[in-house]
PDB file of C-alpha atoms and ligand atoms in Angstrom:
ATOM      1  CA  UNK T   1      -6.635  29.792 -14.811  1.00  0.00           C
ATOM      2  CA  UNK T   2      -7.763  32.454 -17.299  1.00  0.00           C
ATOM      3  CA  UNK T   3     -11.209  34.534 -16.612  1.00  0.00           C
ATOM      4  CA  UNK T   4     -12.254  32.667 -20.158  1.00  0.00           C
ATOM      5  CA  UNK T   5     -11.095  29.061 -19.316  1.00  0.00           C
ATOM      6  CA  UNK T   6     -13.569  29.688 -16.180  1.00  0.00           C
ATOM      7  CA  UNK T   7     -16.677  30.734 -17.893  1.00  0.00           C
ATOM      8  CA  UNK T   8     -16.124  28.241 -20.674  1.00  0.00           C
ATOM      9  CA  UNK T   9     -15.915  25.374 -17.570  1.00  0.00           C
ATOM     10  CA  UNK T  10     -18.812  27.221 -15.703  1.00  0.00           C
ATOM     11  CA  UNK T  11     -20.887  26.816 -19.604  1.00  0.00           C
ATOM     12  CA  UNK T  12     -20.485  23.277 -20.105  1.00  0.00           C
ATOM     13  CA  UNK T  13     -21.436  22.631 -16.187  1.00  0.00           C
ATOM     14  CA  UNK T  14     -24.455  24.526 -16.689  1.00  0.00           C
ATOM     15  CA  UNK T  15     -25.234  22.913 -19.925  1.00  0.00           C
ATOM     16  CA  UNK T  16     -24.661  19.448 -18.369  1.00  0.00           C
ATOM     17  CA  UNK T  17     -26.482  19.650 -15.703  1.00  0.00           C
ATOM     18  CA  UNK T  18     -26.617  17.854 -11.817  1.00  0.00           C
ATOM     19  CA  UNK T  19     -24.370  15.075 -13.170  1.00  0.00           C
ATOM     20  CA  UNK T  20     -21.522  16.609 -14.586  1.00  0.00           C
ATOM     21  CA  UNK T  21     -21.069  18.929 -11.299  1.00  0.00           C
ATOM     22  CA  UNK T  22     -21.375  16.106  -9.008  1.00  0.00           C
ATOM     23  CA  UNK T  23     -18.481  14.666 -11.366  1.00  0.00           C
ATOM     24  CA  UNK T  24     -16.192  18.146 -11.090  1.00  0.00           C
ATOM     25  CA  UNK T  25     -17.024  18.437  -7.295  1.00  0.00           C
ATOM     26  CA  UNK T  26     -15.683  15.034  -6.357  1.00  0.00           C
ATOM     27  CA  UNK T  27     -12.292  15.906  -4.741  1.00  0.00           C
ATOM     28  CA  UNK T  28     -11.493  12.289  -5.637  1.00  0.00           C
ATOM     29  CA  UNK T  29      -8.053  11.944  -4.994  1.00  0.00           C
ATOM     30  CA  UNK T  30      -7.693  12.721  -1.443  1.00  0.00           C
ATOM     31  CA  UNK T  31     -10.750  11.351  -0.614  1.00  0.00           C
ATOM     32  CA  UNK T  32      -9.685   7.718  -1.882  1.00  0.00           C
ATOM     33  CA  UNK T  33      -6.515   8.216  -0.334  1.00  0.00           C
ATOM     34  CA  UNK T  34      -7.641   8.485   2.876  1.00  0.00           C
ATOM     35  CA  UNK T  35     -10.427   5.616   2.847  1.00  0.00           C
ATOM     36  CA  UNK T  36      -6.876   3.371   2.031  1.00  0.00           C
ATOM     37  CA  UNK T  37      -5.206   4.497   4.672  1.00  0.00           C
ATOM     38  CA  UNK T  38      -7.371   4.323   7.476  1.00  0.00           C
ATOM     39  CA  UNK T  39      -8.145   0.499   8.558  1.00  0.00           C
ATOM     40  CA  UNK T  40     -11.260  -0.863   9.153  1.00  0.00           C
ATOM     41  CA  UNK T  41     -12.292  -1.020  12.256  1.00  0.00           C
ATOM     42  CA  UNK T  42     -14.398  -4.432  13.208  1.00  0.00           C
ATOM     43  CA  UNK T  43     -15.762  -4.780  16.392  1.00  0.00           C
ATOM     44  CA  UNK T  44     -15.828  -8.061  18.465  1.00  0.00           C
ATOM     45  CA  UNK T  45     -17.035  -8.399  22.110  1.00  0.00           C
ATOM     46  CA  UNK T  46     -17.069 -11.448  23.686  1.00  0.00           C
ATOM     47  CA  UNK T  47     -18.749 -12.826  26.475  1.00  0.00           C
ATOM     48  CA  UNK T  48     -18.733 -16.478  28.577  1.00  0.00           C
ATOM     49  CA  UNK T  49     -18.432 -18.219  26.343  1.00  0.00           C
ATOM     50  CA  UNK T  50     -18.677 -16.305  22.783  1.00  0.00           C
ATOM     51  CA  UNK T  51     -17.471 -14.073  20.191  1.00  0.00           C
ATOM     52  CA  UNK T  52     -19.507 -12.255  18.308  1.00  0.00           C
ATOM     53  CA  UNK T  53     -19.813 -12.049  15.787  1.00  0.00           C
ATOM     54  CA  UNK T  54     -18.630 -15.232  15.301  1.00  0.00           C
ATOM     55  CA  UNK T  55     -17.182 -15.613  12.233  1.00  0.00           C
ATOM     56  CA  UNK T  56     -15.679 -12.573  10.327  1.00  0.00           C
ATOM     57  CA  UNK T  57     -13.747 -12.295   6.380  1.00  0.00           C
ATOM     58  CA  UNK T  58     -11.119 -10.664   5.915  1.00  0.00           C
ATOM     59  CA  UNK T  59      -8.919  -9.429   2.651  1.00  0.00           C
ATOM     60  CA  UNK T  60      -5.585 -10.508   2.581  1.00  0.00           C
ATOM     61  CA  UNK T  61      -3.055  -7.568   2.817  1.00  0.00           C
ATOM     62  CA  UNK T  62      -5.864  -5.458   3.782  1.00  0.00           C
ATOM     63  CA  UNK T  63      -4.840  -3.918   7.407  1.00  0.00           C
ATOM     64  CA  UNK T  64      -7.669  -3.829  10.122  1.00  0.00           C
ATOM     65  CA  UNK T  65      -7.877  -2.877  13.355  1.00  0.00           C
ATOM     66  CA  UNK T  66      -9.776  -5.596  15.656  1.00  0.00           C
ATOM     67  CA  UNK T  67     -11.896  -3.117  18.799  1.00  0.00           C
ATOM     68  CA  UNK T  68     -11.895  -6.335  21.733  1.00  0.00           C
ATOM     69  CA  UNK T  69     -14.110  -5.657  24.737  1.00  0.00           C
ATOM     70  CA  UNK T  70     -15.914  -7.920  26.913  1.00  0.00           C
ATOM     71  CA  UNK T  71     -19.015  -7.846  28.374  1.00  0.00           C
ATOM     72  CA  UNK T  72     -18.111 -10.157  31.698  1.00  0.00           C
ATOM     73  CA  UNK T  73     -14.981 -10.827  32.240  1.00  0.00           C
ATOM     74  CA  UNK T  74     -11.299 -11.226  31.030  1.00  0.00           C
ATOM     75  CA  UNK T  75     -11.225 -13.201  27.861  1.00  0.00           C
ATOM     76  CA  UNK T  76      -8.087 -14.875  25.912  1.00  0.00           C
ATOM     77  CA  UNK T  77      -7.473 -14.061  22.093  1.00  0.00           C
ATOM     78  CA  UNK T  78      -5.215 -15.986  19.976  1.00  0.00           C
ATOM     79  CA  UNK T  79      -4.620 -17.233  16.844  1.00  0.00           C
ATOM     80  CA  UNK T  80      -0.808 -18.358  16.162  1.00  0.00           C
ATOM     81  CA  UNK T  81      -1.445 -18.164  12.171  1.00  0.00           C
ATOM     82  CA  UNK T  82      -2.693 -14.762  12.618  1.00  0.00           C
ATOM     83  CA  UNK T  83      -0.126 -13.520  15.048  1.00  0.00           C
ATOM     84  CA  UNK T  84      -2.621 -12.533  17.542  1.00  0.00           C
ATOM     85  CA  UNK T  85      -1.930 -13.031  21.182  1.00  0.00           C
ATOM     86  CA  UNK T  86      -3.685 -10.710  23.926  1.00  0.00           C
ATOM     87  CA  UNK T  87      -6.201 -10.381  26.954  1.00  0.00           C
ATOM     88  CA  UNK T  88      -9.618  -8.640  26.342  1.00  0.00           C
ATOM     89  CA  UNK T  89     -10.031  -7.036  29.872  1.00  0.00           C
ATOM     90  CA  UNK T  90     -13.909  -6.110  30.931  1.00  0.00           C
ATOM     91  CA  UNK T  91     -13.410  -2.633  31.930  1.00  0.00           C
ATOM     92  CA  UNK T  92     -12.321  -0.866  28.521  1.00  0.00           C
ATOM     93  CA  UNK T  93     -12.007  -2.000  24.683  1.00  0.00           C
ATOM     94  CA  UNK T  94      -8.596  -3.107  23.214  1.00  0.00           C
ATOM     95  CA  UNK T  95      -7.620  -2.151  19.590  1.00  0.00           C
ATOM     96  CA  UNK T  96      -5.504  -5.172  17.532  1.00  0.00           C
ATOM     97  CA  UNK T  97      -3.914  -4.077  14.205  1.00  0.00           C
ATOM     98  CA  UNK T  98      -3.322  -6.875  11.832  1.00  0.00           C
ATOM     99  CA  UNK T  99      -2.924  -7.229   8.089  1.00  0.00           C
ATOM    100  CA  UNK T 100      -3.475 -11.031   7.248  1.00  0.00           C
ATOM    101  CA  UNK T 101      -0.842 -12.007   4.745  1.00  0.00           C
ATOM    102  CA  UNK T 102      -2.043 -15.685   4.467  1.00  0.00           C
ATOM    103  CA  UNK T 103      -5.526 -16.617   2.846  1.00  0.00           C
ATOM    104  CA  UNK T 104      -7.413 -19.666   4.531  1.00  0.00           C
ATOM    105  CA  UNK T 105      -9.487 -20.035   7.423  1.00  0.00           C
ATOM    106  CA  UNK T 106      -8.158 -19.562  11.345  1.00  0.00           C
ATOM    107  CA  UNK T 107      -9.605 -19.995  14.364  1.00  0.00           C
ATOM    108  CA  UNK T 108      -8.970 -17.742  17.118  1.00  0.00           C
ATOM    109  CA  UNK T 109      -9.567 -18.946  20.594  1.00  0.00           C
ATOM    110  CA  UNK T 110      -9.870 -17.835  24.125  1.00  0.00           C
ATOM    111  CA  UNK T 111      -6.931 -18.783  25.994  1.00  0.00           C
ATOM    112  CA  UNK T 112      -7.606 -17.455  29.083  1.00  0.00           C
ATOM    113  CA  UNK T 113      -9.510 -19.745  31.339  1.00  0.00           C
ATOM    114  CA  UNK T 114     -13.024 -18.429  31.717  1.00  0.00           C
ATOM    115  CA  UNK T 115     -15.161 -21.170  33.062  1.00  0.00           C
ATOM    116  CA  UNK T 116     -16.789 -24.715  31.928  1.00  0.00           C
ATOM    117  CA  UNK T 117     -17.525 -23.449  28.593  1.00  0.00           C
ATOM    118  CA  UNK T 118     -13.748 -22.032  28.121  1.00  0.00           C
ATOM    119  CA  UNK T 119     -12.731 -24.740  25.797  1.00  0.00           C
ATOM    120  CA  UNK T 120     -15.436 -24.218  22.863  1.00  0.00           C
ATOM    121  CA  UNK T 121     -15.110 -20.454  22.876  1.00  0.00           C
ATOM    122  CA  UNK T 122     -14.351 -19.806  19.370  1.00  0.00           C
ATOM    123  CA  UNK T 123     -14.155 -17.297  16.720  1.00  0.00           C
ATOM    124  CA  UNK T 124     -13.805 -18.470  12.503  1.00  0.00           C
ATOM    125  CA  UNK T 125     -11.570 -15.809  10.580  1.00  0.00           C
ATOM    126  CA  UNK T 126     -11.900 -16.106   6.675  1.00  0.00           C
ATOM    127  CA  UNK T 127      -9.299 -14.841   5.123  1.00  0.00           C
ATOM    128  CA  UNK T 128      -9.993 -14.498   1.630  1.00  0.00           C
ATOM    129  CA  UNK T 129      -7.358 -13.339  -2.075  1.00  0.00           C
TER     130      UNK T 129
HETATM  131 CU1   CU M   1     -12.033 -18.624  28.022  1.00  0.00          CU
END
């Protein structure tokens, strides 16, 4: 870039003001680009005999990576529809990537027996368009 092109850019910045550098300074592409790429991350712990939070939403086609853990003991976590099948073991947190490619609302249950409670332990996924 020429010396002039520079001090004509570093003129109209000066003569805008705070807004227009925030505007310059925003590196926008790569930031964007990396917010897309990484998946969110929602944590769910569960406990005898719970999920919380209870009920999450999710975007369909939007990847997200489910953190597990469990405050007690081993807990089940399935949901056919949603392809999940796995353990939540007590002793360390367990990361499930899914992207949802049907909208609708699933139910994911603990299918690992956990005591007298076991069969209402329940967790409502929204998955929303
Ligand atoms: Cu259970």
């Amino acid at each position: 870039m020429k010396n002039s092109t520079i001090s004509k850019i570093v003129g109209v910045i000066l003569l805008a003001g705070v807004c227009e550098i925030g505007l310059v300074s925003v590196p926008s592409t790569i930031d964007l680009t990396r917010a897309s790429d990484e998946p969110k991350v929602i944590e769910i712990s569960a406990k005898k005999f719970e999920f919380t939070p209870s009920e999450i939403t999710l975007k369909k086609g939007e990847p997200v990576i489910l953190r597990l853990s469990s405050s007690d003991r081993v807990h089940g976590f399935m949901s056919k529809p949603l392809k999940i099948d796995t353990d939540i073991p007590n002793d360390t947190t367990k990361d499930v990537a899914i992207t949802p490619d049907t909208a609708g609302n699933f139910t994911v249950i603990c299918d690992h027996y956990c005591g007298t409670g076991h069969g209402n332990m329940k967790m409502k996924v929204t998955v929303v368009e």
